[in-house]
PDB file of C-alpha atoms in Angstrom:
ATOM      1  CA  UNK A   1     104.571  94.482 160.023  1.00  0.00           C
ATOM      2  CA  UNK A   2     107.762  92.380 158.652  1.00  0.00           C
ATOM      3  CA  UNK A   3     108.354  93.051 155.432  1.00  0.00           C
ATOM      4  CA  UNK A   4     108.006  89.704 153.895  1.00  0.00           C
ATOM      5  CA  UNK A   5     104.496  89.374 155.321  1.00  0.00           C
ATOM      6  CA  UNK A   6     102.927  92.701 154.298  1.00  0.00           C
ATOM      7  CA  UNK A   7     105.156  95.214 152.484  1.00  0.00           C
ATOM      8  CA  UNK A   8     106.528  93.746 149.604  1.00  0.00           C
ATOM      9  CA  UNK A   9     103.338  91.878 148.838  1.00  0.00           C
ATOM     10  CA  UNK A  10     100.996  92.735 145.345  1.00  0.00           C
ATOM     11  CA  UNK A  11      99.339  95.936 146.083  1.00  0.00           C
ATOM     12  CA  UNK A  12     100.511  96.502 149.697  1.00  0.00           C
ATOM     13  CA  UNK A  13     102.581  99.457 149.154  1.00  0.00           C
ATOM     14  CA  UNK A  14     101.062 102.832 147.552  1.00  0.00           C
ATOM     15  CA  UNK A  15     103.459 105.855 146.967  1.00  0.00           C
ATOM     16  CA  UNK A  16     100.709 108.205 145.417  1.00  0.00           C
ATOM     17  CA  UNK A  17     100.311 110.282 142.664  1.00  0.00           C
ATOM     18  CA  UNK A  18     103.142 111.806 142.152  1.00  0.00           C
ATOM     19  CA  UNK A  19     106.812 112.006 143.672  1.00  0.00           C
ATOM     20  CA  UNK A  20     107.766 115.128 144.929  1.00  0.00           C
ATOM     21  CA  UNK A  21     111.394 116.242 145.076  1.00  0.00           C
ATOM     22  CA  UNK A  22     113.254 118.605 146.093  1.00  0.00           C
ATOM     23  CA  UNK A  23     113.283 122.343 145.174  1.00  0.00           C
ATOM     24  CA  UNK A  24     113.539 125.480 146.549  1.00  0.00           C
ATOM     25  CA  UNK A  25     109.675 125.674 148.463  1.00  0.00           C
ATOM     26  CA  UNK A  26     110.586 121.673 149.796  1.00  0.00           C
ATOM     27  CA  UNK A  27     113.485 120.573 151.321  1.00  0.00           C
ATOM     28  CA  UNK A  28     114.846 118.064 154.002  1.00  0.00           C
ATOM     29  CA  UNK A  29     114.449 120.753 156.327  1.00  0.00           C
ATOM     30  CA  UNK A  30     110.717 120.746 155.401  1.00  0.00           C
ATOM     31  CA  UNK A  31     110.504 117.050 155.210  1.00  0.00           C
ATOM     32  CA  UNK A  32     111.891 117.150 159.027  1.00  0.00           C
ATOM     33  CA  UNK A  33     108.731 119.290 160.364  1.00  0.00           C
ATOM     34  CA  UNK A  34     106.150 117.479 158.730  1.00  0.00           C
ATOM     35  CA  UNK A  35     102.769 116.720 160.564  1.00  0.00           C
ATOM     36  CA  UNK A  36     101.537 113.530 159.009  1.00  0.00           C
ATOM     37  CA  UNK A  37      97.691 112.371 159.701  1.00  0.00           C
ATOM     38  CA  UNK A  38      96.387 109.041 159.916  1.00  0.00           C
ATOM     39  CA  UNK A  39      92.686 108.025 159.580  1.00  0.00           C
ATOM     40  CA  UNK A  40      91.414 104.524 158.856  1.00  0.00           C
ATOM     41  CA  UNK A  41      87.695 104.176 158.435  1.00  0.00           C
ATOM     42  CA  UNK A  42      86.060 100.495 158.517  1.00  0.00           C
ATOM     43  CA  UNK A  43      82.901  99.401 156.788  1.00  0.00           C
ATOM     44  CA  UNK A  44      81.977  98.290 160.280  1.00  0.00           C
ATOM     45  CA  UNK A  45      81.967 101.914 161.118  1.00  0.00           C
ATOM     46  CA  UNK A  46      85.494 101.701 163.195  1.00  0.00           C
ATOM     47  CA  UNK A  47      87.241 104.826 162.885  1.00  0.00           C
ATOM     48  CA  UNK A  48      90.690 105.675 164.308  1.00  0.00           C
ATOM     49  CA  UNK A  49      92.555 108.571 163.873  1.00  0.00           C
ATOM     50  CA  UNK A  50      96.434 109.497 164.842  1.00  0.00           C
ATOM     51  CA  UNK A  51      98.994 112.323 163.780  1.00  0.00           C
ATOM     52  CA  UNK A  52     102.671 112.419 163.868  1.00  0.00           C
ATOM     53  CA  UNK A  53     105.241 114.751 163.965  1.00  0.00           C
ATOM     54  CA  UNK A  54     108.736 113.894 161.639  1.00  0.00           C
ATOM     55  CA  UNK A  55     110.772 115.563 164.127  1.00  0.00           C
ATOM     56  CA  UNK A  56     110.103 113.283 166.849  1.00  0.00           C
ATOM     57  CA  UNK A  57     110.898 109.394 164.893  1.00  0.00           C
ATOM     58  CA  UNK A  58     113.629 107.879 166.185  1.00  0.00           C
ATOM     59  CA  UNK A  59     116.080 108.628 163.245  1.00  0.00           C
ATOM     60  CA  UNK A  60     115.806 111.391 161.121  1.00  0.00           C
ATOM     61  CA  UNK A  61     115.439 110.742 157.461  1.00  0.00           C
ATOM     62  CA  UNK A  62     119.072 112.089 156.324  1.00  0.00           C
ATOM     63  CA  UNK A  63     120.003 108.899 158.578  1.00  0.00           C
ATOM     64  CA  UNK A  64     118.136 106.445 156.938  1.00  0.00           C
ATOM     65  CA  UNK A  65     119.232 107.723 153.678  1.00  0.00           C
ATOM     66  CA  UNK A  66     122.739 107.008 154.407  1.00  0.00           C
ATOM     67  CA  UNK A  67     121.871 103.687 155.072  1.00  0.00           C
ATOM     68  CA  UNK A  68     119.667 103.228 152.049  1.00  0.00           C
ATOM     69  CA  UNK A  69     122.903 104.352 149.439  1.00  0.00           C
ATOM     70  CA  UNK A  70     125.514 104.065 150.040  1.00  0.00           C
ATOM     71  CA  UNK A  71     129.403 101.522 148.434  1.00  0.00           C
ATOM     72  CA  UNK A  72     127.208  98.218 149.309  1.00  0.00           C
ATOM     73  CA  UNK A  73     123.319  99.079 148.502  1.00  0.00           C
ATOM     74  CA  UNK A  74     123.363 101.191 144.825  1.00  0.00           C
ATOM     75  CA  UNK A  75     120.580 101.845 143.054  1.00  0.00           C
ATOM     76  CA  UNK A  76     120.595 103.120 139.307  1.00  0.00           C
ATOM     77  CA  UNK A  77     117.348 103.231 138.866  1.00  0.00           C
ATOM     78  CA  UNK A  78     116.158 105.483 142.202  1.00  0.00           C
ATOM     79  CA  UNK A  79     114.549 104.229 145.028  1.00  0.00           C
ATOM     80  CA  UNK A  80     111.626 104.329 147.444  1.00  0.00           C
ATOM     81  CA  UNK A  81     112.907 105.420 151.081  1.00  0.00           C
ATOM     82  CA  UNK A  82     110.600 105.168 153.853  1.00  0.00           C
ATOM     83  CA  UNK A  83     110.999 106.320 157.347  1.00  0.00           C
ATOM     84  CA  UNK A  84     108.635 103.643 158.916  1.00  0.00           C
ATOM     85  CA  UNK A  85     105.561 103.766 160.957  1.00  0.00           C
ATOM     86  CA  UNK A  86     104.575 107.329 163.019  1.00  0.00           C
ATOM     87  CA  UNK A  87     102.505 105.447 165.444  1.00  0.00           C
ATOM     88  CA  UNK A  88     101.522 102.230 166.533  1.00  0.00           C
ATOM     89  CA  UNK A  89      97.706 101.864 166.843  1.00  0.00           C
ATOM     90  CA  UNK A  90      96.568 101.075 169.911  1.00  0.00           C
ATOM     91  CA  UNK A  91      92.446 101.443 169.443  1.00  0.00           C
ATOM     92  CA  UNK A  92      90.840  97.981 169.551  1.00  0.00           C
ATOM     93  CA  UNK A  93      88.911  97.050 166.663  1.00  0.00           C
ATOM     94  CA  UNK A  94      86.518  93.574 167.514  1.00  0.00           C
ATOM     95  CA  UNK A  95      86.871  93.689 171.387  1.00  0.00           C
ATOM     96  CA  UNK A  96      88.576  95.452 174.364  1.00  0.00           C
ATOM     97  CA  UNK A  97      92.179  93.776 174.585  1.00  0.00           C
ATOM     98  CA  UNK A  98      92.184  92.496 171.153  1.00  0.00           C
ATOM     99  CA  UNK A  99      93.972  95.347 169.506  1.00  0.00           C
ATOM    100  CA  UNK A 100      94.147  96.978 166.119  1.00  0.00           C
ATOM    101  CA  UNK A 101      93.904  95.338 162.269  1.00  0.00           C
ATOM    102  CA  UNK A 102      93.322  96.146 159.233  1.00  0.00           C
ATOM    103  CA  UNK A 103      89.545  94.667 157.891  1.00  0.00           C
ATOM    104  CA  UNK A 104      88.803  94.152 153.940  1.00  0.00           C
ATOM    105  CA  UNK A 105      87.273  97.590 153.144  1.00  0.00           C
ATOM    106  CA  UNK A 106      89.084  99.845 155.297  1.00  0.00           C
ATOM    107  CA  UNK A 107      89.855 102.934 153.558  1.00  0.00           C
ATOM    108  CA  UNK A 108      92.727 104.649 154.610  1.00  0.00           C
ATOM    109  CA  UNK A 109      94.145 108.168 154.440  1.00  0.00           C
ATOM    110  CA  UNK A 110      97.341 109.627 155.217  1.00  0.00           C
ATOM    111  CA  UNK A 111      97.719 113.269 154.893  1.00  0.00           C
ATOM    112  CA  UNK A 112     100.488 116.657 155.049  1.00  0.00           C
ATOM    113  CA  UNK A 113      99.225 119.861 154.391  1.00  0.00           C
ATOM    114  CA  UNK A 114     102.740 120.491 152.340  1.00  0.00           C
ATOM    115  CA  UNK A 115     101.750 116.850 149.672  1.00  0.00           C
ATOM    116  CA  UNK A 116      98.287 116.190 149.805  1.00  0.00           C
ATOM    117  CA  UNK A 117      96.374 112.918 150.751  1.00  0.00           C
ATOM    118  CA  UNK A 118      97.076 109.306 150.034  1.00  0.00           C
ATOM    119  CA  UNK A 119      93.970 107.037 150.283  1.00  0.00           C
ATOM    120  CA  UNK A 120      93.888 103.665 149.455  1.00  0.00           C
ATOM    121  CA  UNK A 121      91.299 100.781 150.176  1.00  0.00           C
ATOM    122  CA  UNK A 122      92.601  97.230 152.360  1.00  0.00           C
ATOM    123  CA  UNK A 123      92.032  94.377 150.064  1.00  0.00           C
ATOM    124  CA  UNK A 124      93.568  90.756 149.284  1.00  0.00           C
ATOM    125  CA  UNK A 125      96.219  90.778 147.026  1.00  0.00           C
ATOM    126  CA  UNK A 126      95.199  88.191 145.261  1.00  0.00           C
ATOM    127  CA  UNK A 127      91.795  90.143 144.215  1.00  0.00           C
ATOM    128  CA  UNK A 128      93.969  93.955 143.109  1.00  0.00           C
ATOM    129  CA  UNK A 129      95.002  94.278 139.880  1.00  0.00           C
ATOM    130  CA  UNK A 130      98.795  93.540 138.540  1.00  0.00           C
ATOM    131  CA  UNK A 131     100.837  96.609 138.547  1.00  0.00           C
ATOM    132  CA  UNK A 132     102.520  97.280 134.925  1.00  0.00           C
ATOM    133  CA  UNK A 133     103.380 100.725 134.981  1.00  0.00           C
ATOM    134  CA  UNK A 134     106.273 100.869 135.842  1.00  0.00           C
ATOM    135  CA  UNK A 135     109.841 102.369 134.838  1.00  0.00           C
ATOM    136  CA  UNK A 136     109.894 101.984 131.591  1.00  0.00           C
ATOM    137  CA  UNK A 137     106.202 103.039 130.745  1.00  0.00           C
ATOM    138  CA  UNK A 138     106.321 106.080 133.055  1.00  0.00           C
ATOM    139  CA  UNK A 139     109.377 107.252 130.572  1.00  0.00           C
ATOM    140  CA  UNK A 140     107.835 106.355 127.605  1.00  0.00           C
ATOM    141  CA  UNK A 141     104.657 108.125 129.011  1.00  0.00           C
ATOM    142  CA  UNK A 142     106.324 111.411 129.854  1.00  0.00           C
ATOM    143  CA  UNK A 143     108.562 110.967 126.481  1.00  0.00           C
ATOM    144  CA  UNK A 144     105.211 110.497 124.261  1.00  0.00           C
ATOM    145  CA  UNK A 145     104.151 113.927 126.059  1.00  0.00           C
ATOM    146  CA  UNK A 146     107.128 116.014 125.314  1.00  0.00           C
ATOM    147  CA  UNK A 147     107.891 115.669 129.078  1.00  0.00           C
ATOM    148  CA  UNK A 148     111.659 114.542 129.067  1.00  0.00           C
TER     149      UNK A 148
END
């Protein structure tokens, strides 16, 4: 999808519950062998289904991070790298030759057995609710709980 039509829009882009980083029990290394599951589910009782491997995309993620910081794109604050689409879907939804997209409804999941499960429902962004917790409230929200 082209990131001024889909990604950047209201509500298009989840990154979970939580953010994990780096320790110990989950590294790059770990990141690099991760099997990553796709399942979309449709109201109209389409189902597809895919799974990935990390060590097969094109560039591995220490690449992209290079290009994501470094003397001409700097960002204070942290920021959100991601290492694109696994797959392509290829299952046809309405009719043979038509191809794959997304319906209102859809639920999808995306899953590793190392983080969890990310589901999230398709919807118009103009019907999701504004996003205000950002930044600042997550610090005053871990600050407020003795968390910093």
């Amino acid at each position: 999808m082209l990131l001024g039509k889909a990604k950047d829009n209201n509500a298009s882009c989840a990154l979970g519950p939580f953010i994990r980083l780096f320790d110990g029990a989950f590294s790059l290394e770990t990141v690099k062998k991760l099997r990553v599951t796709l399942r979309v589910t449709g109201e109209d009782g389409f189902v597809m289904e895919g799974e990935s491997r990390m060590e097969v995309i094109s560039r591995p993620p220490e690449n992209l991070a290079a290009q994501l910081l470094n003397a001409h794109h700097q960002y204070p604050d942290g920021a959100v790298l991601f290492c694109g689409t696994l797959f392509a879907p290829t299952k046809d939804r309405r009719a043979p030759g038509q191809g794959f997209t997304h319906e209102l409804g859809d639920r999808v999941e995306i899953a590793t057995p190392s983080l969890g499960r990310l589901v999230n429902w398709v919807q118009r962004t103009d019907a999701c609710p504004p996003w205000v917790f950002g930044t600042r409230a997550l610090m005053e929200n871990l600050a407020r709980r003795g968390k910093l």
